[in-house]
Amino acid sequence: MARLKTLPPRLKPAGSRLALAPTPSERRITGRRLQARRMRIWSADPTCRDCNAVTRYPDGFELDHEVALTNGGEDTDENCRVRCIECHKAKTRADLAWAGRSVPRR
Ligand SMILES: [Zn+2]
């Protein structure tokens, strides 16, 4: 009876090459620093950048990157804007379309 041989792997593992390029989500600040930024930027101007509605803290707005991270924007205070939930959704759809990605349907 013939023995089955295990074939040598044809693909080499990518190793650390994949770790070199951070994804947009890895470049974002999170946690306390993000909460502090939300408060700082909202306090300076709580109106929605697009529709001028005065937003409610903490859940009536989202901090939006004016130039989306996926489009090469920086995760800095200067690139952050207050947007109401609806305007943020609309802008995210536009940003993704601009980046040539498929747009999530929600
Ligand atoms: Zn708005």
Coordinates of C-alpha atoms and ligand atoms in Angstrom, one line a residue:
M1 CA 0.0 0.0 0.0
A2 CA 1.4 3.3 -1.1
R3 CA 2.0 5.9 1.6
L4 CA 0.6 9.4 1.1
K5 CA 3.3 12.0 1.1
T6 CA 2.7 15.5 2.4
L7 CA 3.5 18.0 -0.2
P8 CA 5.8 20.8 0.7
P9 CA 4.1 24.2 1.1
R10 CA 4.0 26.2 -2.1
L11 CA 3.3 29.5 -0.4
K12 CA 5.7 31.2 1.9
P13 CA 4.3 32.9 5.0
A14 CA 4.1 36.6 4.6
G15 CA 5.8 37.1 8.0
S16 CA 6.3 40.6 9.3
R17 CA 5.8 42.3 5.9
L18 CA 2.1 42.6 6.6
A19 CA 2.8 44.5 9.8
L20 CA 4.6 47.4 8.2
A21 CA 1.5 49.2 6.9
P22 CA -0.8 50.3 9.7
T23 CA -4.5 50.2 8.8
P24 CA -6.5 53.4 9.3
S25 CA -8.1 51.9 12.4
E26 CA -4.7 51.3 13.9
R27 CA -3.7 55.0 13.4
R28 CA -6.7 56.2 15.3
I29 CA -6.5 57.3 18.9
T30 CA -8.9 55.5 21.2
G31 CA -10.1 55.4 24.8
R32 CA -9.4 58.3 27.1
R33 CA -7.5 60.4 24.6
L34 CA -10.4 60.0 22.1
Q35 CA -12.9 61.0 24.7
A36 CA -10.9 64.0 25.7
R37 CA -10.6 65.0 22.0
R38 CA -14.4 64.6 21.5
M39 CA -15.1 66.9 24.5
R40 CA -12.4 69.5 23.4
I41 CA -13.7 69.7 19.8
W42 CA -17.4 69.6 20.7
S43 CA -16.9 72.3 23.4
A44 CA -15.2 74.6 20.9
D45 CA -18.1 74.3 18.4
P46 CA -21.0 71.9 19.0
T47 CA -22.7 72.6 15.6
C48 CA -22.8 70.0 12.8
R49 CA -20.3 71.0 10.1
D50 CA -22.8 70.3 7.4
C51 CA -26.3 71.1 8.6
N52 CA -25.5 73.5 11.4
A53 CA -27.7 71.7 13.9
V54 CA -26.5 72.1 17.5
T55 CA -25.5 68.6 18.6
R56 CA -26.0 67.0 22.0
Y57 CA -23.1 65.6 24.0
P58 CA -22.1 62.8 24.2
D59 CA -24.3 60.8 21.8
G60 CA -25.8 63.4 19.4
F61 CA -22.7 63.8 17.3
E62 CA -19.8 61.9 15.8
L63 CA -16.3 63.2 15.5
D64 CA -15.5 63.0 11.8
H65 CA -12.2 63.2 9.9
E66 CA -12.6 66.0 7.4
V67 CA -10.2 64.1 5.1
A68 CA -11.0 60.5 5.8
L69 CA -8.2 58.3 7.1
T70 CA -8.9 55.9 4.3
N71 CA -8.3 58.7 1.9
G72 CA -5.0 59.6 3.5
G73 CA -6.2 62.1 6.2
E74 CA -4.4 62.6 9.5
D75 CA -5.8 61.6 12.9
T76 CA -5.4 65.0 14.4
D77 CA -7.6 67.6 16.0
E78 CA -7.2 69.8 13.0
N79 CA -8.7 67.2 10.8
C80 CA -11.6 66.5 13.1
R81 CA -15.1 68.0 12.7
V82 CA -18.3 67.7 14.7
R83 CA -21.1 66.1 12.5
C84 CA -24.5 65.0 13.5
I85 CA -25.2 61.3 13.1
E86 CA -27.1 61.7 9.8
C87 CA -24.5 64.0 8.2
H88 CA -21.7 61.7 9.3
K89 CA -23.4 58.7 7.7
A90 CA -23.8 60.6 4.4
K91 CA -20.2 61.8 4.5
T92 CA -18.9 58.4 5.2
R93 CA -20.8 57.0 2.2
A94 CA -19.3 59.8 0.0
D95 CA -15.7 59.2 1.4
L96 CA -15.9 55.4 0.7
A97 CA -17.3 56.1 -2.8
W98 CA -14.4 58.5 -3.4
A99 CA -11.9 55.9 -2.2
G100 CA -13.5 53.4 -4.7
R101 CA -14.6 51.0 -2.0
S102 CA -18.0 49.3 -1.8
V103 CA -20.4 51.3 0.2
P104 CA -21.9 49.5 3.2
R105 CA -25.7 49.5 3.2
R106 CA -27.2 50.2 6.5
Ligands
ZN1 ZN -25.8 67.5 10.3

